[in-house]
Coordinates of C-alpha atoms in Angstrom, one line a residue:
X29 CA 39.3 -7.8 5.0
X30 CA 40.5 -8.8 8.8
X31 CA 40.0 -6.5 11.5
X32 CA 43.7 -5.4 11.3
X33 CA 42.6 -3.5 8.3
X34 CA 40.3 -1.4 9.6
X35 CA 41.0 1.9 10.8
X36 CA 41.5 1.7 14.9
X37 CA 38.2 2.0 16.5
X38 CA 39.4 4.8 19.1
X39 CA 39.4 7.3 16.3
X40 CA 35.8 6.2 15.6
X41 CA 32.8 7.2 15.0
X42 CA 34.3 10.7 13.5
X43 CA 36.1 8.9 11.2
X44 CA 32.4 7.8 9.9
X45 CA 32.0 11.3 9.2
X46 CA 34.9 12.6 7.9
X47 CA 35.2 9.0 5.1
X48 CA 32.2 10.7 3.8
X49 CA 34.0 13.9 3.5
X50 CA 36.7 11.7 1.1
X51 CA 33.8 10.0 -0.8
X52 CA 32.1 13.0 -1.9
X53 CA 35.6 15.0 -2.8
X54 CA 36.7 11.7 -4.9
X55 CA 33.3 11.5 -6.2
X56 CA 33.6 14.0 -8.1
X57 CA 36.7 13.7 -9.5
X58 CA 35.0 10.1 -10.4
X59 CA 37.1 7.7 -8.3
X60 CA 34.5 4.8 -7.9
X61 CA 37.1 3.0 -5.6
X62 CA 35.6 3.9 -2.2
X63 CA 32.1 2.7 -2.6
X64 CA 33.2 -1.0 -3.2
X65 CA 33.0 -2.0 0.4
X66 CA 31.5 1.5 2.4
X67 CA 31.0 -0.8 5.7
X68 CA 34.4 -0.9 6.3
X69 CA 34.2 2.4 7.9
X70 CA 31.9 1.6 10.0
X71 CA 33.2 1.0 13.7
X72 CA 33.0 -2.5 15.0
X73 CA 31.4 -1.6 18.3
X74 CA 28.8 -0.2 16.5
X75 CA 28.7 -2.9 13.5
X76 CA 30.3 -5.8 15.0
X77 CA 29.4 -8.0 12.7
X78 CA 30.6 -5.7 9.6
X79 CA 27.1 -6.1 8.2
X80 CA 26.9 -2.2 6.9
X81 CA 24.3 -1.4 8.9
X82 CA 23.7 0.2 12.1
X83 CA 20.6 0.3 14.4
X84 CA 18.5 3.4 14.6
X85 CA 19.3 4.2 18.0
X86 CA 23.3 4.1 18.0
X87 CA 22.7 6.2 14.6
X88 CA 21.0 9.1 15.8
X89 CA 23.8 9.2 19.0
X90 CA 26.2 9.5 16.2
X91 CA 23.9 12.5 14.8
X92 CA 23.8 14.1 18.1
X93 CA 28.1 13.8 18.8
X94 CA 29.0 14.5 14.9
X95 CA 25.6 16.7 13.0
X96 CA 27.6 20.1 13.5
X97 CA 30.0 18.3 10.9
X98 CA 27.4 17.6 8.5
X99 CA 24.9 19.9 6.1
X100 CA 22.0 21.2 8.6
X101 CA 19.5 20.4 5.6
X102 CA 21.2 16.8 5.4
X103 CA 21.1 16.8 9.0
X104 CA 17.5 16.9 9.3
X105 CA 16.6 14.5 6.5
X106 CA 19.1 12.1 8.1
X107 CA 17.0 12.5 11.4
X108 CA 13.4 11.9 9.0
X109 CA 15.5 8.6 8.2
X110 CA 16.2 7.4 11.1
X111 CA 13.2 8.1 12.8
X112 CA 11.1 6.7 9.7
X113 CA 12.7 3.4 9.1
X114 CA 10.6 0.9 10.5
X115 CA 13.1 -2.3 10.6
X116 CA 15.0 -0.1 13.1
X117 CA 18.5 0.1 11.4
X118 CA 20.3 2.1 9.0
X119 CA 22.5 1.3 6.0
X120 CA 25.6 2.9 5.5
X121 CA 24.7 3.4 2.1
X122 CA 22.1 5.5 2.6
X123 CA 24.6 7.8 4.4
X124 CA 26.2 8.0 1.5
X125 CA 23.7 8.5 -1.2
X126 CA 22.5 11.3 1.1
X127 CA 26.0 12.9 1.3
X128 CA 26.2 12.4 -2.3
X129 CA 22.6 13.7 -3.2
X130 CA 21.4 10.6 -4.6
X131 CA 18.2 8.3 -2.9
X132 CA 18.3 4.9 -2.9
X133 CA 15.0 2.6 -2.5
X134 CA 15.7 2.2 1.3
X135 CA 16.0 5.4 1.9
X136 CA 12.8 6.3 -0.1
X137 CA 10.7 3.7 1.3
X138 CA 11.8 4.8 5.1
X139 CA 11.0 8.3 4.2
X140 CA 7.5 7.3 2.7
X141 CA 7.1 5.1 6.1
X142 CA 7.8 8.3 8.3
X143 CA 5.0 10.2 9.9
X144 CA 7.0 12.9 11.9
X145 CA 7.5 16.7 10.6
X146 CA 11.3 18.0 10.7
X147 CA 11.8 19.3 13.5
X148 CA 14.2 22.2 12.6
X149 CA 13.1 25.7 10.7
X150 CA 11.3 25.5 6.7
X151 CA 13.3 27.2 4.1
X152 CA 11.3 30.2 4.5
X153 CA 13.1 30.9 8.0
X154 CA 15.8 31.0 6.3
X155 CA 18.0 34.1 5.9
X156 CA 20.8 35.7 3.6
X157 CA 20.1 33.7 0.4
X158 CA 20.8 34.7 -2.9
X159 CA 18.9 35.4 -6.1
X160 CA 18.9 32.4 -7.6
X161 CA 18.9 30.6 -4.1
X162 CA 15.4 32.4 -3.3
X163 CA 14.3 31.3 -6.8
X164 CA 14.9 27.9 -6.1
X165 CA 13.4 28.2 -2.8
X166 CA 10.3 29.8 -3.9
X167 CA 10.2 27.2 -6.9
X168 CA 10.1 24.3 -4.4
X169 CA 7.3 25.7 -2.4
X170 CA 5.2 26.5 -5.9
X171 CA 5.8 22.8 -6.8
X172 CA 6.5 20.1 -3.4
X173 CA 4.3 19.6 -1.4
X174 CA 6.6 17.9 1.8
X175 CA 9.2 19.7 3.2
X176 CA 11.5 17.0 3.3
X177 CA 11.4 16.9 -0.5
X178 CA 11.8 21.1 -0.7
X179 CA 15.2 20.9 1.3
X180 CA 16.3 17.9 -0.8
X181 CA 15.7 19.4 -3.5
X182 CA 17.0 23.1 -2.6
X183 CA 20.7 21.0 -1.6
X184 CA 20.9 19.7 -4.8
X185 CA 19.7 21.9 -7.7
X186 CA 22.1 23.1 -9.9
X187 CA 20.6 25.2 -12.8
X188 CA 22.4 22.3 -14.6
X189 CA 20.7 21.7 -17.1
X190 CA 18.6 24.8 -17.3
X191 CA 14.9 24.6 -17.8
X192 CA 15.8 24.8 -22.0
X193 CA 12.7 22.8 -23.2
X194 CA 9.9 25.0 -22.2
X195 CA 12.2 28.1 -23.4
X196 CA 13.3 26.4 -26.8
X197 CA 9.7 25.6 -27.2
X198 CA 8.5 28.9 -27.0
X199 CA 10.9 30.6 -28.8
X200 CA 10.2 28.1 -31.5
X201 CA 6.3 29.3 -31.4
X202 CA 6.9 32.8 -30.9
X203 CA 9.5 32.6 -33.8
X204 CA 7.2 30.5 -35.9
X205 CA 4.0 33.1 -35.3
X206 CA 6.3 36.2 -36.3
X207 CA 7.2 35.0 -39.3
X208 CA 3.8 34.1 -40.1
X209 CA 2.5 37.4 -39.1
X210 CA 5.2 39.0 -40.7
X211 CA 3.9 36.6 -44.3
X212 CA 0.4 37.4 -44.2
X213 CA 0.5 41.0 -42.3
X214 CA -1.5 40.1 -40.3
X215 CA -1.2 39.6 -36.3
X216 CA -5.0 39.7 -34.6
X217 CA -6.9 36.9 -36.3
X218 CA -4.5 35.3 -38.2
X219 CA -7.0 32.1 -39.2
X220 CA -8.9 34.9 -41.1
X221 CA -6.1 35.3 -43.8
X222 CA -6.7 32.9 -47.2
X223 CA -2.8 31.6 -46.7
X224 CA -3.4 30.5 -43.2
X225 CA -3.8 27.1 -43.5
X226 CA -1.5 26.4 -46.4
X227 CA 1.5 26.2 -44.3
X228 CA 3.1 22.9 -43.5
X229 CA 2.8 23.0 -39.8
X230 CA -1.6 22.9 -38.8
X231 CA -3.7 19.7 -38.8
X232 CA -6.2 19.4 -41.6
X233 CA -7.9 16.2 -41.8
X234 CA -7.8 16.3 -46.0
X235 CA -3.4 16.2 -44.7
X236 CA -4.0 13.7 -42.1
X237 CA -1.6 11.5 -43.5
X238 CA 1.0 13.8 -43.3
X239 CA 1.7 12.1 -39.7
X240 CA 4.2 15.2 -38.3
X241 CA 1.4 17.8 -38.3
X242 CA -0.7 15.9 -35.0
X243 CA 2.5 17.7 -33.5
X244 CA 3.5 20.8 -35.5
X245 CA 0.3 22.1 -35.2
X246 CA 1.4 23.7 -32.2
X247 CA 3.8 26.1 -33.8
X248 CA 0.7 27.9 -34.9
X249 CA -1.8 30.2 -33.6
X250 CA -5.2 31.8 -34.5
X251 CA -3.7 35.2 -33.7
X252 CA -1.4 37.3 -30.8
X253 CA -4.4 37.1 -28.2
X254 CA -4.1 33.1 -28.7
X255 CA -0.5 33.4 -28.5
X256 CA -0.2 35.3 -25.1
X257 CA -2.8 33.3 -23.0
X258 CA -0.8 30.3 -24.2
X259 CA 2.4 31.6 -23.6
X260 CA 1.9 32.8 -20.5
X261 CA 0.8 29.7 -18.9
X262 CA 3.7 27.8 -20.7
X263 CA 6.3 30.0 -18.9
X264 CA 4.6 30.8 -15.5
X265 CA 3.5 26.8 -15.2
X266 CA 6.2 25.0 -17.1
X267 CA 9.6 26.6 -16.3
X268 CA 9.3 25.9 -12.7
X269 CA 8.1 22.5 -13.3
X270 CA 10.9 21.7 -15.8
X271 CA 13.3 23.0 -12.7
X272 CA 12.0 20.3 -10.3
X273 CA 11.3 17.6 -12.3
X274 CA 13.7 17.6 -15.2
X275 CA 13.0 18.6 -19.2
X276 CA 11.9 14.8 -20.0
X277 CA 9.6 14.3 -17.5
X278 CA 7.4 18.0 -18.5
X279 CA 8.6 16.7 -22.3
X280 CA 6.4 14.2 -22.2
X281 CA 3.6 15.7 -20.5
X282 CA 3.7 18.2 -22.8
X283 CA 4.2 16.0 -26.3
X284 CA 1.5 13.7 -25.8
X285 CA -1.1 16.5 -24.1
X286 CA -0.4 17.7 -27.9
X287 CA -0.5 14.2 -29.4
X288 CA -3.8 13.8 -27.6
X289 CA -5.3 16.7 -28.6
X290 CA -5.0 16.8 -32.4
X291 CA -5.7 12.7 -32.3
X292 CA -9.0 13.7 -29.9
X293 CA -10.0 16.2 -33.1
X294 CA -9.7 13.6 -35.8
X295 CA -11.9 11.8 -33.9
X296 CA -14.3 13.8 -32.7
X297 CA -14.8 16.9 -35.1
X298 CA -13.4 14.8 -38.0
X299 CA -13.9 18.3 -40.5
X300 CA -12.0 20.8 -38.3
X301 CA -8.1 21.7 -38.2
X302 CA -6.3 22.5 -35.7
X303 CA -3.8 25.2 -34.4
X304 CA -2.2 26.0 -31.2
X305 CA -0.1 24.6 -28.3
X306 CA -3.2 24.4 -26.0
X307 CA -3.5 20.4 -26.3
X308 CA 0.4 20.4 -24.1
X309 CA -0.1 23.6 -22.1
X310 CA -3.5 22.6 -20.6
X311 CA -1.9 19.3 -20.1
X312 CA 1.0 21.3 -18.1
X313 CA -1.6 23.5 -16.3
X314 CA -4.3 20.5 -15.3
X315 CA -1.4 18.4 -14.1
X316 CA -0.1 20.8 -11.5
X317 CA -3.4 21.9 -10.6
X318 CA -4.7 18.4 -10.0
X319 CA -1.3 18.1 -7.8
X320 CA -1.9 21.2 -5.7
X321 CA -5.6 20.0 -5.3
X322 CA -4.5 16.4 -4.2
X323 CA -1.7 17.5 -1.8
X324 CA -3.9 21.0 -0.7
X325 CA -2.6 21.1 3.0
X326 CA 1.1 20.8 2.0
X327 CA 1.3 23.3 -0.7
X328 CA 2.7 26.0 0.9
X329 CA 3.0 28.3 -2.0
X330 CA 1.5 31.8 -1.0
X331 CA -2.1 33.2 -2.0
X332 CA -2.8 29.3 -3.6
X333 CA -6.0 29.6 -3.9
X334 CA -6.0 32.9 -5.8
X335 CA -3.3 31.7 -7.7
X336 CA -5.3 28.3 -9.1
X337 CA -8.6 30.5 -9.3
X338 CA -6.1 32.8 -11.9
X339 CA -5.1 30.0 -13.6
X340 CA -8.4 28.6 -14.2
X341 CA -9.8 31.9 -15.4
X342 CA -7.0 32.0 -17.8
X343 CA -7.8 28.9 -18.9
X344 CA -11.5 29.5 -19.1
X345 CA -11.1 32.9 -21.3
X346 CA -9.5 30.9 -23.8
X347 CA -11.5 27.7 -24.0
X348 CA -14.4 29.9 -24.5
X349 CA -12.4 32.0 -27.4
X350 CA -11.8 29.1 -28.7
X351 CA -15.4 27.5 -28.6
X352 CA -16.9 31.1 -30.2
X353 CA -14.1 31.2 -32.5
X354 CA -15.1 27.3 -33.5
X355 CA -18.9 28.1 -34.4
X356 CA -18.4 31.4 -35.4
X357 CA -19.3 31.4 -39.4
X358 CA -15.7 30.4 -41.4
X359 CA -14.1 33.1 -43.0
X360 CA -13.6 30.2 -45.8
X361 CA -16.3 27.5 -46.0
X362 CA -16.8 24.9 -46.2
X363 CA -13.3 24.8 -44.0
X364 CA -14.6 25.4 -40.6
X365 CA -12.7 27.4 -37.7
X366 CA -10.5 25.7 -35.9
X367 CA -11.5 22.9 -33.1
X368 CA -11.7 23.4 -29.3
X369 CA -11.3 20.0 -28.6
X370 CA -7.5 19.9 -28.4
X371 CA -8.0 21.5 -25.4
X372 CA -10.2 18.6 -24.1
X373 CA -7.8 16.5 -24.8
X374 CA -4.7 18.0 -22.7
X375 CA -6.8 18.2 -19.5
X376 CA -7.7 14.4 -19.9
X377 CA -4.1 13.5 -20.3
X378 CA -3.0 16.1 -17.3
X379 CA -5.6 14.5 -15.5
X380 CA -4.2 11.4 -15.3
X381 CA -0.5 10.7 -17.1
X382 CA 0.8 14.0 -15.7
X383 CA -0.4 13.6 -12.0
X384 CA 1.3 10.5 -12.1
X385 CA 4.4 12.0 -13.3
X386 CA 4.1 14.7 -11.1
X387 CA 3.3 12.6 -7.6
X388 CA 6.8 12.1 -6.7
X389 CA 9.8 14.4 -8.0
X390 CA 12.8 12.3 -7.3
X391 CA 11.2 8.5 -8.2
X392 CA 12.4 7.2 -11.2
X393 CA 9.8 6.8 -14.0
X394 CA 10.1 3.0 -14.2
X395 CA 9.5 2.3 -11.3
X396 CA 6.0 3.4 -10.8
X397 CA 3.6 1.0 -11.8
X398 CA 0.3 3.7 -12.0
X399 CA 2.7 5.8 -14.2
X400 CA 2.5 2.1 -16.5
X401 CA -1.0 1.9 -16.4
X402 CA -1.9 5.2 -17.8
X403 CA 1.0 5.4 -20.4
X404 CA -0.8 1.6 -21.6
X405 CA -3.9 3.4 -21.6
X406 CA -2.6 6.6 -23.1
X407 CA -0.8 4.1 -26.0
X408 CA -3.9 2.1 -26.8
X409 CA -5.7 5.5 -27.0
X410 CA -3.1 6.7 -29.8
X411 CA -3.0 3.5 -31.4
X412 CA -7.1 3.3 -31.8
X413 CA -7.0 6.7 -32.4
X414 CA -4.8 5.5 -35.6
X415 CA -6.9 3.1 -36.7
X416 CA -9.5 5.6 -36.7
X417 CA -7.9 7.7 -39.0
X418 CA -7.0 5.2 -41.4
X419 CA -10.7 3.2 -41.7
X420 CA -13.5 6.1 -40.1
X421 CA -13.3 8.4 -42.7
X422 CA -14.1 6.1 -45.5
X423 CA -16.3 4.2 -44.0
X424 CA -18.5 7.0 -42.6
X425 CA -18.1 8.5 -45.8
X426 CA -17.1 11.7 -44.0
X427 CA -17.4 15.2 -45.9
X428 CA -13.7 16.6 -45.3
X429 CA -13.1 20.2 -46.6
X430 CA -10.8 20.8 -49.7
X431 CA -6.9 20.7 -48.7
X432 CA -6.3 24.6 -48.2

């Protein structure tokens, strides 16, 4: 660790450039050994007291000698750092989780901190891409709403993994309706057929205590006009979230939207099943919404406004189908239609669990304390919500409809 060891300081600072080179190459052919001590490439008359860090000012000189070396998309986000962190040096770290496309606290909380705009062209300058790069590009101005986090996230997506929840979920439903349809022979209005219900997948409160149907239910639908609306707002909403922000993140949006939604029926139209992945798509659809809404003048995804006035009609059309179809007369009483209120119940927890979720892209779950809060609330919800289930009933002396 004496000064003899370290590479001579005449080839320096390029050799701070080029090290990073060897860290990324060795990276991934997962060689851990060169992030044990990174500082030791930095030179001394620039970190003379081999701290690993580097003030702000001697930082960006080494931008302005070495950038044509690096990434131009790095480049700039290495200028947002420099010019954002407020204790007015840089660690060497951070150079390397940027090279390496990972973000460390530090580097976080100094972008958060900085107020300037980059400074060099938006990805919609830019020229020459791909298909799958435009994809990408176009997904991160449909979903981000800072530019800093479009370019980080256009370096470092992958298509791996692929977007597979969303996809396996709907081939699962559109599977699950065919074979139904197929069953019955009937497509339009399938709730109208006597063997509706008596599969094991919808909510019906005489089955309540069969606890995987406040889930299944989804895998059913009233008929093909319930199955497109919902579909189409799965795919055109969820597949480009599940890019940006991962399968488990819009996984959980999605699984307790639907969790809500049948829980929000037994509690509030205690007689009525329920069918239909509306409770986790309008979860999906409400979530990103709120987001565009909350972070309006950053969105720069084209026509937005008549894009989110789309979406809400969709969304309209089929609350209101839903709400006819509910007090329409039953095609077998004393069962009634099935409820709206799932519906109800995946805006609330859109509203509020998914925004959270959604607010920052790269920011680990755990570490955001609102994202706590409303998964508490959301918990005590489902637990009451339990509780309910198991006592209400009896003690309200509540009519239920025959098992189908």
């Amino acid at each position: 660790n004496s000064p003899k060891n370290l590479p001579d300081p005449r080839n320096l600072p390029s050799l701070f450039f080029h090290n990073i080179q060897v860290y990324e190459n060795e990276a991934e052919e997962k060689k851990p050994s060169l992030i044990i001590r990174p500082h030791l490439c930095l030179p001394l008359q620039y970190d003379p007291e081999n701290s690993g860090f580097i003030s702000t000012e001697r930082f960006r000189d080494l931008l302005a000698t070495h950038g044509s070396e690096l990434d131009p998309h790095k480049l700039e986000v290495l200028l947002a750092l420099a010019d954002g962190n407020s204790d007015g040096k840089i660690c060497y770290q951070d150079f390397v989780n940027l090279m390496s496309n990972k973000r460390s606290n530090s580097f976080r909380r100094a972008i958060l901190q900085g107020s300037r705009q980059l400074k060099g062209c938006s990805l919609r300058d830019e020229v020459g891409l791909g298909l799958s790069q435009r994809l990408v590009r176009h997904v991160a101005y449909e979903t981000l709403p800072r530019e800093v986090d479009r370019k980080w996230y256009f370096d470092s997506y992958t298509y791996c993994p692929p977007p597979w929840f969303i996809l396996a979920i709907t081939i699962a439903e559109v599977a699950a309706f065919m074979y139904y349809g197929i069953q019955l022979d009937r497509l339009v209005l399938q709730v109208s057929s006597p063997s509706f219900l008596k599969s094991p997948l919808p909510y019906h409160p005489q089955l309540r205590a069969q606890a995987w149907r406040y889930f299944s239910y989804v895998f059913m639908h009233t008929g093909i006009e319930h199955l497109s609306l919902n579909m189409a707002m799965q795919l055109l909403v969820g597949v480009p979230l599940e890019m940006v922000h991962g399968a488990l993140r819009i996984g959980l949006i999605y699984v307790c939207g639907a969790l809500a939604g049948s829980l929000a029926v037994s509690v509030t139209d205690m007689t009525a099943p329920v069918v239909g992945s509306s409770g986790g798509v309008y979860a999906l659809v409400s979530a990103h919404l709120a987001n565009v809404v909350m972070n309006w003048s950053g969105m720069k995804c084209q026509f937005k406004l008549f894009r989110m006035a789309m979406a809400l009609v969709c969304m309209s059309v089929e609350f209101g189908r839903a709400v006819w179809l509910r007090f329409y007369p039953p095609a077998f009483p004393p069962c009634p239609n099935p409820s709206f209120v799932a519906h109800l119940g995946g805006v609330l927890v859109g509203l509020t669990l998914g925004v959270v979720v959604l607010q920052n892209y790269e920011q680990r779950l755990q570490e955001q304390s609102l994202f706590w809060i409303f998964f508490c609330v959301y918990t005590l919800f489902v637990l009451c919500a339990v509780f309910w289930n198991v006592f209400a009933y009896s003690l309200l002396d509540v009519r239920i409809p025959p098992a189908p």
